[in-house]
XYZ file of C-alpha atoms in Angstrom:
728
model
C 5.963 -3.432 8.179
C 4.266 -1.992 5.130
C 3.809 -4.112 2.037
C 7.151 -2.870 0.679
C 8.950 -4.863 3.355
C 7.395 -8.331 3.675
C 9.244 -10.222 6.377
C 11.150 -13.292 5.336
C 11.092 -15.700 8.282
C 13.110 -18.875 7.873
C 15.315 -19.444 10.925
C 14.228 -22.768 12.387
C 17.690 -23.692 13.669
C 17.923 -25.146 17.154
C 20.990 -23.205 18.264
C 19.934 -21.544 21.508
C 23.015 -20.080 23.152
C 21.234 -17.409 25.219
C 17.616 -18.327 24.671
C 17.352 -20.405 27.862
C 19.510 -18.069 29.933
C 16.969 -15.934 31.769
C 17.141 -14.213 35.137
C 20.858 -13.698 34.532
C 22.411 -10.638 36.133
C 25.171 -8.831 34.304
C 27.970 -7.577 36.516
C 28.271 -3.819 36.160
C 31.958 -4.153 36.957
C 32.370 -6.594 34.098
C 30.628 -4.165 31.769
C 32.713 -1.111 32.537
C 36.159 -2.566 33.146
C 38.843 -3.168 30.572
C 39.295 -1.821 27.072
C 41.825 0.619 25.730
C 41.793 3.753 23.658
C 41.712 3.538 19.905
C 44.911 3.557 17.999
C 45.742 6.877 16.393
C 44.784 7.103 12.749
C 41.268 5.722 12.574
C 39.442 6.411 9.321
C 35.999 7.962 9.829
C 33.378 8.452 7.171
C 35.956 8.573 4.420
C 36.554 12.232 5.287
C 40.012 12.030 6.763
C 42.143 10.651 9.557
C 41.751 11.722 13.157
C 43.540 10.836 16.355
C 41.304 9.132 18.870
C 41.987 11.350 21.846
C 41.276 14.516 19.875
C 38.025 13.141 18.478
C 36.948 11.699 21.820
C 37.502 15.000 23.602
C 35.481 16.786 20.947
C 32.650 14.243 21.185
C 32.507 14.589 24.967
C 31.879 18.332 24.665
C 29.157 18.096 22.001
C 25.763 19.575 22.806
C 22.625 19.363 20.695
C 21.599 22.811 19.506
C 18.008 22.467 18.311
C 14.581 22.190 19.916
C 12.967 18.764 19.692
C 10.445 18.396 16.876
C 7.038 17.249 18.164
C 5.421 14.046 16.993
C 3.128 14.500 14.005
C 0.764 12.650 11.692
C 0.652 15.473 9.125
C 1.567 14.835 5.491
C 4.647 17.059 5.608
C 8.299 16.952 6.590
C 8.888 18.698 9.908
C 12.367 19.893 10.942
C 13.441 22.142 13.837
C 12.880 25.862 13.786
C 15.745 27.548 11.952
C 16.168 24.681 9.453
C 14.882 24.164 5.904
C 14.326 20.844 4.127
C 14.050 20.845 0.323
C 13.647 18.048 -2.246
C 16.904 17.404 -4.099
C 16.168 14.361 -6.283
C 12.999 12.268 -6.549
C 11.662 9.197 -8.280
C 11.458 9.857 -12.024
C 13.851 12.805 -12.199
C 15.781 12.409 -15.493
C 19.508 11.787 -15.150
C 20.720 12.355 -18.676
C 20.594 15.180 -21.205
C 17.292 15.368 -23.065
C 15.302 13.441 -20.487
C 12.052 14.965 -19.255
C 9.799 14.389 -16.281
C 6.292 13.346 -17.386
C 3.150 14.946 -16.044
C 2.187 11.575 -14.545
C 4.804 9.449 -12.836
C 3.240 6.204 -14.082
C 3.668 7.362 -17.701
C 7.395 6.552 -17.687
C 8.299 3.763 -20.120
C 10.824 1.072 -19.100
C 13.562 2.819 -21.114
C 12.748 6.220 -19.603
C 12.724 4.749 -16.101
C 16.137 3.175 -16.613
C 17.440 6.683 -17.382
C 15.783 8.294 -14.351
C 15.893 8.149 -10.559
C 14.491 4.905 -9.172
C 11.978 4.423 -6.373
C 12.169 3.779 -2.604
C 15.332 5.736 -1.920
C 17.252 4.054 0.903
C 20.947 3.914 1.927
C 23.076 6.736 0.564
C 26.634 8.134 0.596
C 28.216 11.440 -0.474
C 31.464 11.379 -2.480
C 33.220 14.729 -2.868
C 34.254 15.848 -6.338
C 36.779 18.509 -7.296
C 36.145 21.248 -9.847
C 38.301 19.236 -12.235
C 36.162 16.150 -11.760
C 38.545 14.221 -9.516
C 37.822 12.574 -6.155
C 38.001 15.190 -3.405
C 36.723 14.000 -0.041
C 36.831 17.491 1.434
C 34.698 19.218 -1.222
C 31.261 20.303 0.015
C 30.334 22.317 -3.092
C 30.337 19.493 -5.620
C 29.919 15.773 -5.190
C 28.232 12.545 -6.111
C 25.346 10.950 -4.248
C 25.098 7.184 -4.497
C 21.488 6.270 -3.646
C 19.958 2.832 -3.148
C 16.490 2.036 -4.534
C 15.096 -0.741 -2.393
C 11.727 -1.585 -3.943
C 8.602 -0.036 -5.440
C 5.082 0.901 -4.430
C 3.265 -1.259 -6.962
C 0.014 0.683 -6.953
C 1.811 3.923 -7.881
C 3.969 2.473 -10.651
C 1.186 1.837 -13.163
C -2.110 3.587 -13.882
C -4.074 1.047 -11.847
C -1.316 -0.999 -10.336
C 0.175 -4.205 -11.786
C -2.071 -6.490 -13.812
C -2.475 -10.260 -13.381
C -4.137 -13.319 -14.885
C -5.430 -16.349 -12.961
C -6.924 -14.355 -10.104
C -9.332 -16.079 -7.755
C -13.071 -15.383 -7.730
C -12.579 -12.352 -5.496
C -9.946 -10.887 -7.817
C -7.092 -11.704 -5.447
C -3.663 -13.178 -6.151
C -3.368 -16.933 -5.949
C -0.507 -18.850 -4.438
C 1.130 -21.542 -6.516
C 0.774 -25.157 -5.400
C 2.354 -27.641 -7.772
C 1.490 -30.524 -5.438
C -2.248 -29.900 -5.662
C -4.443 -32.115 -7.876
C -4.909 -30.609 -10.344
C -1.915 -28.232 -9.900
C -2.902 -24.778 -8.692
C -1.267 -22.124 -10.818
C 0.248 -18.922 -9.509
C -1.452 -15.705 -10.522
C 0.621 -14.521 -13.456
C 1.588 -11.128 -14.824
C -0.023 -10.025 -18.054
C 2.520 -7.441 -19.201
C 6.247 -7.890 -19.690
C 6.662 -4.116 -20.119
C 5.241 -3.582 -16.627
C 7.835 -5.971 -15.212
C 10.738 -4.403 -17.106
C 9.716 -0.979 -15.805
C 9.537 -2.321 -12.248
C 13.052 -3.737 -12.604
C 14.301 -0.351 -13.776
C 12.898 1.222 -10.603
C 15.257 -0.923 -8.514
C 19.017 -0.685 -8.062
C 21.287 2.317 -7.524
C 21.561 5.875 -8.800
C 24.826 7.805 -8.903
C 23.985 11.459 -9.432
C 26.120 14.598 -9.494
C 25.075 17.463 -7.225
C 26.440 20.953 -6.763
C 25.879 23.998 -4.602
C 24.947 27.296 -6.212
C 23.845 30.629 -4.779
C 20.310 29.241 -4.462
C 21.394 26.045 -2.695
C 22.053 22.464 -3.752
C 20.721 21.029 -6.992
C 21.298 17.903 -9.010
C 23.072 18.104 -12.369
C 21.025 16.588 -15.161
C 23.439 15.283 -17.795
C 26.351 15.122 -15.326
C 29.174 12.984 -16.691
C 29.179 10.768 -13.578
C 25.411 10.122 -13.574
C 24.610 6.450 -13.722
C 21.879 3.873 -13.098
C 22.630 0.322 -11.978
C 19.556 -1.927 -12.171
C 18.629 -5.632 -12.246
C 19.673 -5.463 -15.922
C 23.278 -4.356 -15.275
C 26.137 -6.857 -15.804
C 28.061 -7.543 -12.592
C 30.994 -9.712 -11.566
C 30.975 -12.375 -8.879
C 34.208 -12.219 -6.896
C 35.534 -13.994 -3.850
C 35.127 -17.635 -2.768
C 31.804 -18.272 -4.545
C 33.101 -17.091 -7.912
C 33.463 -19.969 -10.357
C 31.823 -22.504 -8.065
C 29.071 -24.842 -9.190
C 26.690 -23.009 -6.846
C 26.544 -19.878 -9.035
C 26.709 -21.340 -12.539
C 23.685 -20.377 -14.651
C 22.504 -20.227 -18.227
C 23.799 -16.651 -18.321
C 27.340 -17.725 -17.349
C 28.178 -21.412 -17.234
C 31.545 -20.534 -15.656
C 29.922 -18.830 -12.673
C 31.886 -15.574 -12.667
C 29.302 -13.168 -14.101
C 25.718 -12.308 -13.195
C 23.132 -9.616 -13.837
C 21.989 -6.819 -11.646
C 21.288 -6.064 -8.031
C 17.994 -6.117 -6.127
C 16.324 -4.759 -3.000
C 19.226 -2.475 -2.154
C 18.593 -1.345 1.369
C 21.336 -0.048 3.654
C 24.837 0.787 2.508
C 28.436 1.255 3.464
C 31.631 2.617 2.001
C 35.312 1.752 1.804
C 38.198 3.931 2.965
C 39.566 3.838 -0.591
C 36.511 5.663 -1.959
C 34.018 3.110 -3.262
C 30.360 2.546 -2.458
C 28.967 -0.595 -0.838
C 25.321 -1.394 -1.553
C 23.581 -4.206 0.298
C 21.039 -6.652 -1.132
C 18.298 -7.266 1.425
C 14.922 -8.906 0.627
C 16.035 -10.346 -2.709
C 14.469 -13.762 -2.025
C 10.913 -12.532 -2.566
C 11.447 -11.898 -6.277
C 11.931 -15.585 -7.108
C 9.444 -18.401 -7.611
C 9.659 -22.133 -8.106
C 7.043 -24.714 -8.980
C 9.342 -27.644 -8.259
C 11.075 -28.909 -5.136
C 12.464 -26.312 -2.731
C 15.812 -27.387 -1.302
C 16.601 -26.985 2.421
C 19.193 -24.342 1.544
C 16.627 -22.378 -0.467
C 14.077 -22.658 2.326
C 16.631 -21.304 4.813
C 16.598 -18.076 2.784
C 12.825 -17.867 2.466
C 12.761 -18.996 -1.146
C 9.525 -20.749 -2.010
C 7.064 -21.553 -4.722
C 5.778 -18.056 -5.288
C 7.985 -15.710 -3.280
C 6.642 -13.111 -0.900
C 6.590 -10.093 -3.181
C 3.520 -9.242 -5.237
C 5.634 -8.523 -8.321
C 5.910 -12.108 -9.644
C 8.225 -11.282 -12.508
C 8.873 -14.989 -13.071
C 5.301 -15.386 -14.382
C 5.424 -12.692 -17.067
C 5.002 -13.564 -20.762
C 7.921 -13.233 -23.133
C 8.287 -9.634 -24.337
C 7.867 -8.777 -27.973
C 11.143 -9.697 -29.637
C 12.024 -12.065 -26.776
C 15.814 -12.424 -26.574
C 17.557 -10.857 -23.599
C 14.428 -9.204 -22.225
C 12.642 -12.538 -21.935
C 15.676 -14.033 -20.267
C 15.731 -11.180 -17.756
C 12.374 -12.313 -16.410
C 12.567 -16.091 -16.819
C 15.685 -16.113 -14.618
C 13.453 -15.460 -11.604
C 11.875 -18.912 -12.062
C 14.177 -21.352 -10.255
C 12.943 -24.617 -11.770
C 15.588 -27.089 -12.930
C 14.486 -27.575 -16.530
C 17.786 -28.383 -18.227
C 20.358 -31.144 -18.043
C 22.472 -29.141 -15.622
C 22.787 -25.682 -14.051
C 24.295 -24.189 -17.207
C 21.029 -24.816 -19.056
C 18.609 -23.043 -16.706
C 18.349 -20.652 -13.760
C 18.105 -23.040 -10.811
C 21.101 -21.176 -9.272
C 20.048 -17.630 -10.116
C 19.019 -16.828 -6.541
C 22.540 -17.781 -5.440
C 23.818 -14.753 -7.359
C 21.871 -12.377 -5.063
C 22.170 -11.536 -1.382
C 25.604 -9.932 -1.333
C 27.445 -6.695 -0.651
C 28.135 -5.043 -4.014
C 31.128 -2.722 -4.456
C 30.716 0.139 -6.945
C 33.206 2.792 -8.050
C 31.115 5.991 -8.212
C 33.917 7.907 -9.903
C 34.041 5.558 -12.913
C 30.687 5.173 -14.713
C 32.202 2.507 -16.978
C 33.298 0.250 -14.116
C 31.610 -3.100 -13.483
C 30.078 -3.625 -10.028
C 31.479 -6.551 -8.044
C 29.519 -8.769 -5.710
C 31.899 -9.481 -2.831
C 30.847 -13.010 -1.885
C 33.446 -13.299 0.909
C 31.205 -11.008 2.995
C 28.472 -13.647 2.964
C 25.022 -14.043 1.520
C 21.948 -13.065 3.531
C 19.497 -10.150 3.849
C 22.276 -7.595 4.065
C 21.611 -4.438 6.084
C 24.583 -2.155 5.882
C 28.311 -2.834 5.718
C 30.096 -0.260 7.834
C 33.902 -0.215 8.178
C 36.275 0.270 11.051
C 39.675 1.144 9.610
C 42.821 1.835 11.651
C 46.196 2.259 9.976
C 48.422 -0.713 10.545
C 45.535 -3.071 11.350
C 43.206 -5.272 9.376
C 39.843 -3.757 8.472
C 36.521 -4.804 9.953
C 33.163 -4.490 8.164
C 29.996 -4.873 10.285
C 26.719 -6.214 8.873
C 23.207 -7.140 10.022
C 20.906 -9.786 8.531
C 17.471 -8.160 8.565
C 15.107 -11.005 9.331
C 13.527 -12.298 12.505
C 15.945 -14.256 14.646
C 18.903 -13.713 12.314
C 22.500 -12.788 13.050
C 25.127 -10.055 13.374
C 28.258 -10.474 11.228
C 31.740 -9.021 10.837
C 34.183 -9.484 7.954
C 37.881 -9.042 8.721
C 40.225 -8.494 5.785
C 43.498 -10.332 5.321
C 44.998 -7.039 4.144
C 46.481 -4.508 6.551
C 45.047 -1.020 6.082
C 47.628 1.559 4.958
C 45.435 4.491 3.917
C 47.007 4.486 0.444
C 44.769 1.870 -1.200
C 43.531 2.590 -4.717
C 39.912 2.154 -5.725
C 40.920 -0.738 -7.976
C 41.654 -3.559 -5.565
C 40.208 -6.874 -4.404
C 40.754 -6.452 -0.692
C 37.175 -7.518 0.048
C 37.708 -10.892 -1.626
C 40.117 -12.140 1.011
C 39.442 -12.378 4.720
C 37.381 -14.147 7.361
C 33.661 -13.798 7.984
C 32.575 -13.957 11.644
C 29.211 -14.206 13.397
C 28.405 -12.787 16.843
C 27.662 -14.782 19.988
C 26.411 -12.673 22.919
C 26.993 -14.050 26.419
C 24.754 -13.326 29.399
C 27.581 -11.707 31.396
C 27.985 -8.773 29.003
C 30.771 -10.330 26.985
C 30.685 -11.825 23.531
C 32.797 -13.338 20.824
C 33.106 -13.338 17.079
C 32.960 -16.916 15.821
C 34.933 -17.328 12.570
C 33.185 -19.181 9.756
C 35.997 -21.218 8.244
C 36.093 -24.102 5.808
C 38.717 -25.666 8.075
C 36.157 -25.872 10.915
C 35.004 -29.498 10.815
C 31.899 -28.594 12.845
C 30.637 -26.538 9.906
C 31.334 -29.206 7.294
C 31.289 -26.661 4.486
C 33.610 -25.439 1.764
C 34.568 -21.772 1.437
C 32.143 -21.413 -1.482
C 29.341 -23.024 0.522
C 29.962 -20.686 3.463
C 29.810 -17.714 1.098
C 26.565 -18.845 -0.558
C 24.831 -20.584 2.371
C 26.080 -18.267 5.104
C 22.999 -18.644 7.271
C 23.501 -22.419 7.408
C 27.098 -21.911 8.532
C 26.018 -19.414 11.206
C 23.345 -21.833 12.430
C 25.969 -24.530 12.881
C 28.279 -22.065 14.634
C 25.643 -21.370 17.298
C 25.174 -17.669 16.570
C 22.831 -15.598 18.745
C 19.392 -15.043 17.216
C 18.701 -11.304 17.231
C 15.602 -9.104 16.908
C 16.039 -8.227 13.218
C 19.616 -6.910 13.005
C 19.634 -3.875 10.743
C 22.041 -0.969 10.267
C 25.462 -0.761 11.878
C 27.505 2.333 12.720
C 30.976 2.888 14.162
C 31.513 5.640 16.737
C 34.232 7.968 15.376
C 35.632 8.710 18.825
C 35.890 5.401 20.616
C 35.399 2.784 17.899
C 32.325 1.226 19.488
C 29.979 -0.512 17.066
C 26.224 0.145 17.242
C 23.516 -2.104 15.790
C 19.795 -1.401 15.428
C 17.444 -4.262 16.307
C 14.231 -3.084 14.708
C 11.667 -5.425 16.262
C 10.690 -9.070 16.454
C 7.171 -10.399 17.020
C 8.661 -13.866 17.473
C 10.367 -12.919 20.738
C 8.466 -14.639 23.558
C 8.576 -15.428 27.256
C 9.542 -19.031 26.534
C 10.856 -20.778 23.438
C 8.294 -22.647 21.326
C 8.416 -23.720 17.670
C 8.908 -20.544 15.632
C 9.447 -18.395 18.746
C 12.653 -17.288 20.455
C 12.757 -16.881 24.227
C 13.984 -13.580 25.618
C 17.691 -13.415 26.379
C 19.959 -10.673 27.729
C 20.846 -9.292 24.283
C 17.172 -9.390 23.212
C 15.475 -9.061 26.591
C 11.932 -7.844 25.887
C 8.683 -9.644 25.082
C 5.469 -7.752 25.743
C 2.119 -6.821 24.257
C 1.782 -3.351 22.853
C -0.233 -1.303 25.330
C -2.216 0.569 22.660
C -5.428 -1.105 21.568
C -4.833 -0.478 17.872
C -1.713 -2.623 17.727
C -1.957 -6.001 19.400
C 1.180 -7.869 18.373
C 3.323 -9.405 21.060
C 7.095 -9.662 21.167
C 9.686 -6.899 20.992
C 7.394 -4.435 19.224
C 9.512 -1.287 19.492
C 13.078 -2.572 19.090
C 16.353 -1.446 20.661
C 19.929 -0.441 19.868
C 22.827 -2.545 21.105
C 26.491 -1.548 21.160
C 29.749 -3.447 21.480
C 33.360 -2.542 22.268
C 35.936 -4.921 20.898
C 38.973 -6.018 22.848
C 41.754 -3.452 22.428
C 39.368 -1.728 19.981
C 40.903 -3.886 17.274
C 38.785 -4.509 14.153
C 40.226 -8.032 14.054
C 39.402 -8.810 17.709
C 37.439 -11.995 18.365
C 36.010 -10.886 21.745
C 33.962 -7.896 22.848
C 31.825 -6.390 25.614
C 28.279 -5.184 25.054
C 25.359 -3.281 26.543
C 22.108 -1.746 25.345
C 22.212 1.922 24.343
C 18.466 2.570 24.144
C 15.139 0.731 24.116
C 12.471 2.008 21.731
C 9.124 2.726 23.391
C 6.204 5.113 23.534
C 6.612 7.751 26.225
C 3.451 6.651 28.024
C 4.235 2.925 27.856
C 4.522 0.996 31.146
C 7.898 1.194 32.851
C 8.618 -2.447 32.038
C 8.474 -1.408 28.338
C 9.794 2.181 28.428
C 13.033 1.038 30.033
C 15.116 3.993 28.796
C 12.769 6.593 30.252
C 11.898 8.169 26.895
C 9.791 11.332 26.876
C 7.599 13.042 24.272
C 10.762 14.713 22.956
C 12.535 11.489 22.053
C 10.220 8.464 22.140
C 10.351 6.295 19.041
C 9.616 2.821 17.724
C 11.390 0.449 15.334
C 14.936 1.863 14.983
C 16.268 1.129 11.508
C 18.707 3.575 9.877
C 21.775 4.419 11.956
C 24.762 6.673 11.304
C 27.490 8.580 13.107
C 28.536 11.855 11.581
C 32.263 12.745 11.771
C 31.738 14.770 14.955
C 30.277 11.851 16.904
C 26.579 12.765 16.641
C 24.451 9.633 16.323
C 21.507 9.762 13.898
C 18.691 7.254 14.372
C 15.901 6.677 11.819
C 12.684 4.662 12.108
C 10.595 2.352 9.935
C 7.570 1.650 12.063
C 4.014 0.360 12.145
C 3.480 0.136 15.917
C 3.250 3.856 16.707
C 1.643 5.300 13.576
C -1.549 6.182 15.428
C 0.415 8.965 17.163
C 3.265 9.853 14.831
C 4.760 9.258 11.430
C 8.270 7.816 11.161
C 11.099 10.030 12.326
C 14.802 10.766 12.750
C 16.520 11.570 16.046
C 19.963 12.955 16.859
C 21.925 12.021 19.951
C 25.194 12.241 21.860
C 25.464 8.607 22.897
C 28.327 8.453 25.406
C 30.104 5.131 25.698
C 29.602 1.541 26.703
C 29.150 1.121 30.459
C 27.853 4.648 31.120
C 24.521 3.299 32.373
C 23.734 0.595 34.880
C 21.745 -2.585 35.415
C 18.159 -2.548 34.110
C 15.736 -5.250 35.188
C 13.280 -6.248 32.461
C 10.025 -7.680 33.846
C 8.366 -9.142 30.787
C 4.573 -9.448 30.790
C 2.122 -10.674 28.156
C -1.625 -10.678 28.915
C -0.959 -10.415 32.622
C 1.551 -13.242 32.694
C 4.902 -12.314 34.164
C 7.929 -14.424 33.462
C 11.452 -14.356 32.084
C 12.912 -11.598 34.245
C 16.158 -10.475 32.606
C 18.696 -8.005 33.966
C 20.883 -6.235 31.428
C 23.268 -3.328 31.312
C 21.653 -0.274 29.782
C 21.056 3.410 30.296
C 18.402 6.049 30.694
C 18.259 8.535 27.835
C 17.199 12.148 28.266
C 16.271 14.826 25.740
C 19.632 16.422 26.534
C 21.417 13.666 24.663
C 18.714 12.259 22.342
C 15.944 14.253 20.706
C 13.727 14.212 17.631
C 15.095 16.149 14.641
C 12.669 15.249 11.841
C 9.230 13.726 11.293
C 8.300 12.523 7.813
C 5.075 12.591 5.798
C 2.349 9.955 6.003
C 3.271 6.396 5.131
C 6.989 7.101 4.780
C 10.082 5.430 6.163
C 12.976 7.726 7.080
C 16.164 6.130 5.820
C 19.531 6.930 4.313
C 21.704 9.749 5.574
C 24.974 11.561 4.949
C 26.278 15.116 5.113
C 28.753 17.322 3.319
C 32.279 17.515 4.757
C 31.650 21.043 6.080
C 28.704 19.588 8.077
C 26.343 22.265 6.778
C 24.128 20.161 4.504
C 22.405 16.950 5.552
C 20.971 14.481 3.027
C 18.042 12.304 4.148
C 15.723 9.986 2.221
C 11.934 9.918 2.426
C 11.014 6.425 1.263
C 7.579 5.333 -0.044
C 5.448 8.247 1.269
C 1.793 7.251 1.050
C 2.698 3.573 1.082
C -0.588 2.511 2.637
C -2.564 4.298 -0.065
C -3.326 2.737 -3.415
C -6.089 0.914 -5.196
C -8.524 -0.622 -2.727
C -9.611 -3.742 -4.534
C -8.710 -1.914 -7.739
C -9.017 -5.022 -9.872
C -12.760 -4.821 -9.339
C -13.504 -1.143 -8.785
C -10.454 0.860 -9.862
C -10.873 2.924 -6.692
C -7.764 4.790 -5.567
C -7.249 5.676 -1.903
C -4.698 8.450 -1.462
C -2.734 8.517 1.806
C -0.078 11.090 0.890
C 0.629 13.637 -1.821
C 4.189 14.389 -0.709
C 6.271 15.799 -3.594
C 3.772 14.368 -6.055
C 3.203 15.029 -9.756
C -0.264 15.703 -11.148
C -1.719 12.593 -12.741
C -4.012 12.419 -15.742
C -7.107 11.970 -13.586
C -6.177 14.790 -11.218
C -4.839 12.542 -8.454
C -1.423 12.997 -6.891
C 0.908 10.097 -6.214
C 3.632 10.694 -3.663
C 7.259 10.138 -4.665
C 10.264 8.830 -2.773
C 12.653 11.752 -2.397
C 16.130 12.707 -1.220
C 16.004 15.864 0.909
C 18.776 18.353 1.553
C 18.491 19.999 4.971
C 20.358 23.186 5.818
C 20.439 25.598 8.719
C 18.970 28.985 7.859
C 21.963 30.825 9.354
C 24.401 28.700 7.331
C 25.836 26.966 10.390
C 26.625 23.346 11.175
C 23.737 20.903 11.430
C 22.358 19.882 14.845
C 24.915 21.535 17.156
């Protein structure tokens, strides 16, 4: 991906499960038989309760009502004719009374940035608000947007990007090597203020919005406005809380921590709270000492894989808490025990964080029972009278698909102040070649795991390795179909997928059946370059079920790709690559967003809308994998062909952007979408030597001092010009 999303790659487990099962044919009869209708009273999108049969009938009659947007490489946002997209909130917009937007975005001080919108807008959720300021899930005129801020574009943040010492002769960053003789030092940051500002760009924004006669606007100075950053005190709850694994100098008891990082996808709870998910948190940490096997399993290393290197910054003027904020990213064991240093600090990141958007004074809680990994989304399935299920991807190559099942039975009357997410069972998915699968519980009582409950919560990947989970092609966002309860999962891509298993490579299997070389000359990676979307239906549609059936909804591909790659028959109206964001609106329309680098020669990233049908509505698809003329690993899976009638392109973003984050108002007449890191591939070309700035995009930019424009991550509001419902 772009430099904002360096890929952690640490799964060297030997659990194969499906990796050696090739040339397996899935019985169509096995795919389509069985299952039952959803129980009445399923909670969808936090907007209300609907009976399954009513919702299913409505979904079956849905028809897309817009013309497909053509592919584009222009530096604009393109939406269908009859629609308008406007910026709502952008990086740097002041949240509180008296705040102002500077002429140059890089002029914001750390304190100003902490009081303004962060960067790299990602997952997002709309919470309705009554005129009296009370929760009102049906209100489309006033509400709160909770917005994740995943990362930053370093070259845009400061006048000439971040500054470093100890660069090599070519002015490039050095990697640390403590074992070298003499020791090779990491390139280090020169400015603590730069680092503090970068921290303030991360985290979450809660911002009040309202609709006026001129459309939607954000409310500067709104009483609910809030920033949550890597500075913010948080609580550790669940099985890891109080364990030796999370004790640090900040809290020797192990129940408190600071902040949240790399907040990517999101979720929500039926009781009205926001779930933000910590994804590539590992890259912010460094360590000059010994890396433990558990740290290595999460990609933690001597100098991380982000260019930020906060752990190398000098102490700020005045030291104190600010110095501690940065030194905590250095994981060396320097004290007598964990309470004297930050050797365990990384163990306090990698969780789902629950936030009450309606209470700005509330303390966020990291729900450790839901596991620790590169969290991508946490989407619920809630049926009255049953336990709740929350579905999560681990966004790294060859990682796993998880579900958390609560001990509590869902009643629909839960208050926002509860600890339901602290008690339950975490499961990991195993996909069988015959179109069935099972959820393997990760339990301390399982002698095969040999782990305590706290260890499972903190070292979840190790537990999943031992459980034999299926290695997937970068499991990302999850979504639950509001009509039939099926669970969808985007598998963005995986250049480690291969015809046969070798060290560091995973052989194709029925759930991840493609390995090929991109047919365009400008992109030569092999593997599953364009990704796919998989869907499951759980036995009896029960969130607590331990078995399921699965098929593949759609394979990403370029329209003119060979038929062994374009398996879903995509056309110019709906071809795409690297599915990432995923969401069902309350009507049953599926929204699919991309974060791609394999197709950028022909189009910027995009968003599509579809009417997806249901599991088993396709048939067997034979995948003939070929790399450089070699043909091997023929896999037959259940899948479907997708036409522009039921999947078509709705939006194309500006240059260098990822399209991510989505929600709509309860009346379905306003759609919120995030444009993340426009112009990402622009910046200072070798700026440490020349100061030259290469501009890729000027989307929604502010004028800078030198006359250049630097694009800003932005939340859009999209409306239909005739005031009607979106997409239909």
